[in-house]
PDB file of C-alpha atoms in Angstrom:
ATOM      1  CA  MET A  23     155.902  84.720  47.879  1.00 55.00           C
ATOM      2  CA  THR A  24     154.679  86.413  51.061  1.00 60.00           C
ATOM      3  CA  THR A  25     153.515  89.949  51.394  1.00 56.00           C
ATOM      4  CA  PRO A  26     155.224  92.133  53.912  1.00 61.00           C
ATOM      5  CA  PRO A  27     153.267  92.810  57.141  1.00 60.00           C
ATOM      6  CA  SER A  28     152.676  96.414  56.202  1.00 63.00           C
ATOM      7  CA  GLN A  29     150.691  95.380  53.161  1.00 69.00           C
ATOM      8  CA  THR A  30     148.479  92.754  54.870  1.00 68.00           C
ATOM      9  CA  PRO A  31     144.872  93.957  54.748  1.00 69.00           C
ATOM     10  CA  GLU A  32     143.288  94.341  58.185  1.00 72.00           C
ATOM     11  CA  PRO A  33     140.055  92.427  58.697  1.00 72.00           C
ATOM     12  CA  SER A  34     137.065  94.721  59.046  1.00 75.00           C
ATOM     13  CA  VAL A  35     133.712  94.115  60.622  1.00 78.00           C
ATOM     14  CA  HIS A  36     130.920  95.572  58.605  1.00 83.00           C
ATOM     15  CA  ILE A  37     127.707  96.466  60.434  1.00 85.00           C
ATOM     16  CA  ASP A  38     124.864  97.700  58.350  1.00 90.00           C
ATOM     17  CA  PRO A  39     123.880 101.262  59.385  1.00 89.00           C
ATOM     18  CA  TYR A  40     120.271 100.142  59.935  1.00 93.00           C
ATOM     19  CA  GLU A  41     121.444  97.364  62.285  1.00 93.00           C
ATOM     20  CA  ARG A  42     123.862  99.717  64.068  1.00 92.00           C
ATOM     21  CA  GLY A  43     120.969 102.116  64.703  1.00 94.00           C
ATOM     22  CA  TRP A  44     118.885  99.372  66.314  1.00 95.00           C
ATOM     23  CA  ILE A  45     121.827  98.243  68.481  1.00 95.00           C
ATOM     24  CA  ILE A  46     122.363 101.797  69.708  1.00 96.00           C
ATOM     25  CA  ALA A  47     118.620 102.265  70.298  1.00 97.00           C
ATOM     26  CA  ALA A  48     118.467  99.034  72.344  1.00 97.00           C
ATOM     27  CA  ILE A  49     121.444 100.077  74.496  1.00 97.00           C
ATOM     28  CA  VAL A  50     119.948 103.548  75.068  1.00 98.00           C
ATOM     29  CA  MET A  51     116.602 101.986  76.050  1.00 98.00           C
ATOM     30  CA  LEU A  52     118.302  99.649  78.552  1.00 97.00           C
ATOM     31  CA  VAL A  53     120.116 102.595  80.149  1.00 97.00           C
ATOM     32  CA  VAL A  54     116.898 104.656  80.287  1.00 97.00           C
ATOM     33  CA  PHE A  55     114.945 101.769  81.866  1.00 96.00           C
ATOM     34  CA  ALA A  56     117.679 101.128  84.449  1.00 95.00           C
ATOM     35  CA  LEU A  57     117.713 104.824  85.371  1.00 93.00           C
ATOM     36  CA  ALA A  58     113.899 104.902  85.584  1.00 91.00           C
ATOM     37  CA  VAL A  59     113.857 101.950  87.990  1.00 87.00           C
ATOM     38  CA  ALA A  60     116.622 103.483  90.133  1.00 87.00           C
ATOM     39  CA  VAL A  61     114.965 106.921  90.300  1.00 88.00           C
ATOM     40  CA  ALA A  62     111.502 105.456  90.976  1.00 83.00           C
ATOM     41  CA  SER A  63     112.765 103.191  93.733  1.00 80.00           C
ATOM     42  CA  TYR A  64     114.368 106.086  95.599  1.00 81.00           C
ATOM     43  CA  SER A  65     111.821 108.827  94.949  1.00 83.00           C
ATOM     44  CA  LEU A  66     108.729 106.651  95.545  1.00 77.00           C
ATOM     45  CA  GLY A  67     110.198 104.870  98.560  1.00 70.00           C
ATOM     46  CA  ILE A  68     109.993 101.408  97.033  1.00 71.00           C
ATOM     47  CA  GLN A  69     111.392  98.783  99.360  1.00 68.00           C
ATOM     48  CA  LEU A  70     111.803  95.098  98.762  1.00 68.00           C
ATOM     49  CA  PRO A  71     109.944  92.775 101.092  1.00 64.00           C
ATOM     50  CA  SER A  72     112.471  90.995 103.197  1.00 65.00           C
ATOM     51  CA  PRO A  73     112.250  87.602 104.835  1.00 74.00           C
ATOM     52  CA  GLU A  74     112.070  88.719 108.451  1.00 78.00           C
ATOM     53  CA  ALA A  75     112.252  85.294 110.061  1.00 84.00           C
ATOM     54  CA  ARG A  76     111.633  81.587 109.587  1.00 87.00           C
ATOM     55  CA  VAL A  77     108.868  79.832 111.481  1.00 88.00           C
ATOM     56  CA  ASP A  78     107.643  76.260 111.720  1.00 88.00           C
ATOM     57  CA  PRO A  79     104.477  76.088 109.584  1.00 86.00           C
ATOM     58  CA  ASN A  80     103.195  73.161 111.662  1.00 85.00           C
ATOM     59  CA  THR A  81     103.152  75.093 114.951  1.00 88.00           C
ATOM     60  CA  ILE A  82     102.652  78.657 113.725  1.00 87.00           C
ATOM     61  CA  SER A  83      98.997  78.824 114.790  1.00 82.00           C
ATOM     62  CA  SER A  84      99.769  77.718 118.338  1.00 85.00           C
ATOM     63  CA  THR A  85     103.017  79.505 119.292  1.00 84.00           C
ATOM     64  CA  GLY A  86     104.542  82.935 118.805  1.00 86.00           C
ATOM     65  CA  PRO A  87     102.898  86.150 117.612  1.00 89.00           C
ATOM     66  CA  PHE A  88     100.864  84.387 114.902  1.00 90.00           C
ATOM     67  CA  ALA A  89      98.999  82.322 117.509  1.00 90.00           C
ATOM     68  CA  ASN A  90      96.978  85.496 118.131  1.00 92.00           C
ATOM     69  CA  PRO A  91      97.244  87.509 114.888  1.00 94.00           C
ATOM     70  CA  GLY A  92      96.175  91.124 114.802  1.00 94.00           C
ATOM     71  CA  LEU A  93      97.329  94.669 115.439  1.00 95.00           C
ATOM     72  CA  ARG A  94      99.757  95.601 118.217  1.00 95.00           C
ATOM     73  CA  GLU A  95     100.526  99.190 119.203  1.00 95.00           C
ATOM     74  CA  LEU A  96     104.223  99.732 119.910  1.00 94.00           C
ATOM     75  CA  ALA A  97     104.012 103.473 120.573  1.00 94.00           C
ATOM     76  CA  PRO A  98     101.607 106.257 119.626  1.00 94.00           C
ATOM     77  CA  GLY A  99     101.349 106.086 115.834  1.00 93.00           C
ATOM     78  CA  ARG A 100     103.494 102.936 115.466  1.00 97.00           C
ATOM     79  CA  TYR A 101     101.907  99.530 114.952  1.00 97.00           C
ATOM     80  CA  GLU A 102     102.756  95.966 114.040  1.00 96.00           C
ATOM     81  CA  ALA A 103     100.192  93.925 112.124  1.00 96.00           C
ATOM     82  CA  TYR A 104     100.563  90.145 112.316  1.00 95.00           C
ATOM     83  CA  ILE A 105      98.535  88.540 109.541  1.00 95.00           C
ATOM     84  CA  LEU A 106      98.167  84.843 108.817  1.00 93.00           C
ATOM     85  CA  ALA A 107      97.239  83.778 105.265  1.00 93.00           C
ATOM     86  CA  ILE A 108      95.300  80.514 105.514  1.00 90.00           C
ATOM     87  CA  GLY A 109      94.988  78.485 102.328  1.00 82.00           C
ATOM     88  CA  GLN A 110      92.854  75.644 103.683  1.00 83.00           C
ATOM     89  CA  GLY A 111      90.010  78.051 104.435  1.00 84.00           C
ATOM     90  CA  TRP A 112      91.095  80.773 101.999  1.00 90.00           C
ATOM     91  CA  TYR A 113      91.108  83.764 104.308  1.00 92.00           C
ATOM     92  CA  PHE A 114      93.398  86.250 106.016  1.00 94.00           C
ATOM     93  CA  ASN A 115      93.369  86.327 109.791  1.00 92.00           C
ATOM     94  CA  PRO A 116      92.500  89.023 110.806  1.00 94.00           C
ATOM     95  CA  ARG A 117      90.346  90.192 107.951  1.00 95.00           C
ATOM     96  CA  GLU A 118      90.144  93.827 109.140  1.00 96.00           C
ATOM     97  CA  ILE A 119      92.587  96.203 110.853  1.00 96.00           C
ATOM     98  CA  THR A 120      91.902  99.795 111.985  1.00 96.00           C
ATOM     99  CA  VAL A 121      94.569 102.471 112.613  1.00 96.00           C
ATOM    100  CA  PRO A 122      94.433 106.281 112.956  1.00 96.00           C
ATOM    101  CA  ALA A 123      95.727 108.517 110.151  1.00 96.00           C
ATOM    102  CA  GLY A 124      99.435 109.271 110.398  1.00 95.00           C
ATOM    103  CA  SER A 125     100.231 105.779 111.656  1.00 96.00           C
ATOM    104  CA  GLU A 126     103.186 103.711 110.575  1.00 96.00           C
ATOM    105  CA  VAL A 127     102.344 100.015 110.246  1.00 96.00           C
ATOM    106  CA  THR A 128     104.820  97.180 109.863  1.00 95.00           C
ATOM    107  CA  PHE A 129     103.139  94.151 108.311  1.00 94.00           C
ATOM    108  CA  TYR A 130     104.368  90.687 109.309  1.00 94.00           C
ATOM    109  CA  ILE A 131     102.700  88.021 107.202  1.00 94.00           C
ATOM    110  CA  THR A 132     103.184  84.281 106.819  1.00 93.00           C
ATOM    111  CA  SER A 133     101.283  81.160 105.836  1.00 92.00           C
ATOM    112  CA  PRO A 134     101.144  77.687 107.359  1.00 91.00           C
ATOM    113  CA  ASP A 135     100.194  75.825 104.197  1.00 89.00           C
ATOM    114  CA  VAL A 136     100.535  77.240 100.655  1.00 91.00           C
ATOM    115  CA  GLN A 137     102.089  80.202  98.873  1.00 92.00           C
ATOM    116  CA  HIS A 138     100.000  83.378  98.799  1.00 94.00           C
ATOM    117  CA  GLY A 139     100.348  86.992  97.764  1.00 94.00           C
ATOM    118  CA  PHE A 140      99.548  90.171  99.679  1.00 95.00           C
ATOM    119  CA  LYS A 141      98.726  93.371  97.780  1.00 95.00           C
ATOM    120  CA  LEU A 142      97.456  96.416  99.662  1.00 94.00           C
ATOM    121  CA  GLU A 143      95.485  98.420  97.076  1.00 94.00           C
ATOM    122  CA  GLY A 144      96.507 102.037  96.548  1.00 90.00           C
ATOM    123  CA  THR A 145      99.940 101.553  98.139  1.00 90.00           C
ATOM    124  CA  ASN A 146     103.257 100.012  97.216  1.00 85.00           C
ATOM    125  CA  VAL A 147     102.807  97.173  99.730  1.00 89.00           C
ATOM    126  CA  ASN A 148     103.087  93.970  97.707  1.00 90.00           C
ATOM    127  CA  MET A 149     104.588  90.731  99.030  1.00 91.00           C
ATOM    128  CA  MET A 150     104.864  87.038  98.310  1.00 92.00           C
ATOM    129  CA  ILE A 151     103.841  84.934 101.299  1.00 92.00           C
ATOM    130  CA  VAL A 152     105.784  81.677 101.542  1.00 90.00           C
ATOM    131  CA  PRO A 153     104.943  78.986 104.122  1.00 91.00           C
ATOM    132  CA  GLY A 154     107.415  79.095 106.990  1.00 88.00           C
ATOM    133  CA  GLN A 155     108.817  82.497 106.052  1.00 92.00           C
ATOM    134  CA  VAL A 156     107.690  85.758 107.650  1.00 93.00           C
ATOM    135  CA  SER A 157     107.606  88.601 105.105  1.00 91.00           C
ATOM    136  CA  SER A 158     107.558  92.191 106.306  1.00 90.00           C
ATOM    137  CA  LEU A 159     107.091  95.714 104.955  1.00 90.00           C
ATOM    138  CA  THR A 160     106.538  99.063 106.658  1.00 91.00           C
ATOM    139  CA  ARG A 161     104.198 101.763 105.358  1.00 93.00           C
ATOM    140  CA  ARG A 162     102.930 105.092 106.705  1.00 94.00           C
ATOM    141  CA  PHE A 163      99.213 105.875 106.239  1.00 95.00           C
ATOM    142  CA  ASP A 164      98.470 109.599 106.191  1.00 95.00           C
ATOM    143  CA  GLU A 165      95.255 109.527 104.128  1.00 94.00           C
ATOM    144  CA  PRO A 166      92.083 108.317 105.878  1.00 95.00           C
ATOM    145  CA  GLY A 167      90.102 105.699 104.002  1.00 95.00           C
ATOM    146  CA  GLU A 168      89.787 102.006 103.356  1.00 96.00           C
ATOM    147  CA  TYR A 169      92.680 100.098 101.848  1.00 96.00           C
ATOM    148  CA  ASN A 170      91.694  96.643 100.662  1.00 96.00           C
ATOM    149  CA  TRP A 171      94.188  93.833 100.510  1.00 95.00           C
ATOM    150  CA  VAL A 172      93.954  90.793  98.276  1.00 95.00           C
ATOM    151  CA  CYS A 173      95.837  87.585  97.632  1.00 94.00           C
ATOM    152  CA  HIS A 174      97.418  88.010  94.204  1.00 93.00           C
ATOM    153  CA  GLU A 175      98.946  84.527  93.945  1.00 92.00           C
ATOM    154  CA  TYR A 176      96.583  81.726  92.955  1.00 92.00           C
ATOM    155  CA  CYS A 177      96.357  79.485  96.027  1.00 89.00           C
ATOM    156  CA  GLY A 178      93.411  77.182  95.310  1.00 88.00           C
ATOM    157  CA  THR A 179      89.725  77.071  94.512  1.00 90.00           C
ATOM    158  CA  GLY A 180      88.767  79.649  97.170  1.00 89.00           C
ATOM    159  CA  HIS A 181      91.462  82.126  96.109  1.00 90.00           C
ATOM    160  CA  ALA A 182      88.932  84.826  95.168  1.00 90.00           C
ATOM    161  CA  ALA A 183      87.680  84.903  98.785  1.00 90.00           C
ATOM    162  CA  MET A 184      91.073  85.965 100.166  1.00 93.00           C
ATOM    163  CA  TYR A 185      90.745  89.646 100.948  1.00 94.00           C
ATOM    164  CA  GLY A 186      90.772  92.026 103.872  1.00 95.00           C
ATOM    165  CA  THR A 187      90.651  95.721 104.747  1.00 96.00           C
ATOM    166  CA  LEU A 188      92.874  98.232 106.473  1.00 96.00           C
ATOM    167  CA  ILE A 189      90.729 101.116 107.761  1.00 96.00           C
ATOM    168  CA  VAL A 190      92.543 104.408 108.381  1.00 96.00           C
ATOM    169  CA  THR A 191      90.407 106.683 110.549  1.00 96.00           C
ATOM    170  CA  PRO A 192      90.763 110.494 110.635  1.00 92.00           C
TER     171      PRO A 192
END
């Protein structure tokens, strides 16, 4: 004997109220974190480092702008800084750059040998440096002072010696 369709009990999913509360809390936290990242990225001017170009790591020190790394003035208050991260000697070339306050600097950084990091203290400039790839970020420096940069990716036994300084003069 079969029961008519109207009398068939519907299956129900039972979720414990304690578990339901944790599910809702987790979803709310994910939404809050996503909103925090979106708001921070727009209000703080966070930009992702972009691969600007590809270069041949074998010839980078002899051709192109990285053959003579350093600071280049494009216009009053606008600069390009070409920095080479060398893993075989564990240093940045150049190790020091000086710009006047109010300058906008675009950093172009690459490496001929191993992966490095580039973190400019006190700013949101933070990049991974991959051999053969030129990474770039632009930042405006209104406050005079010294901004140290460090390699934040372990690159070998001399990793701790990889540092440099950006000097912003009044």
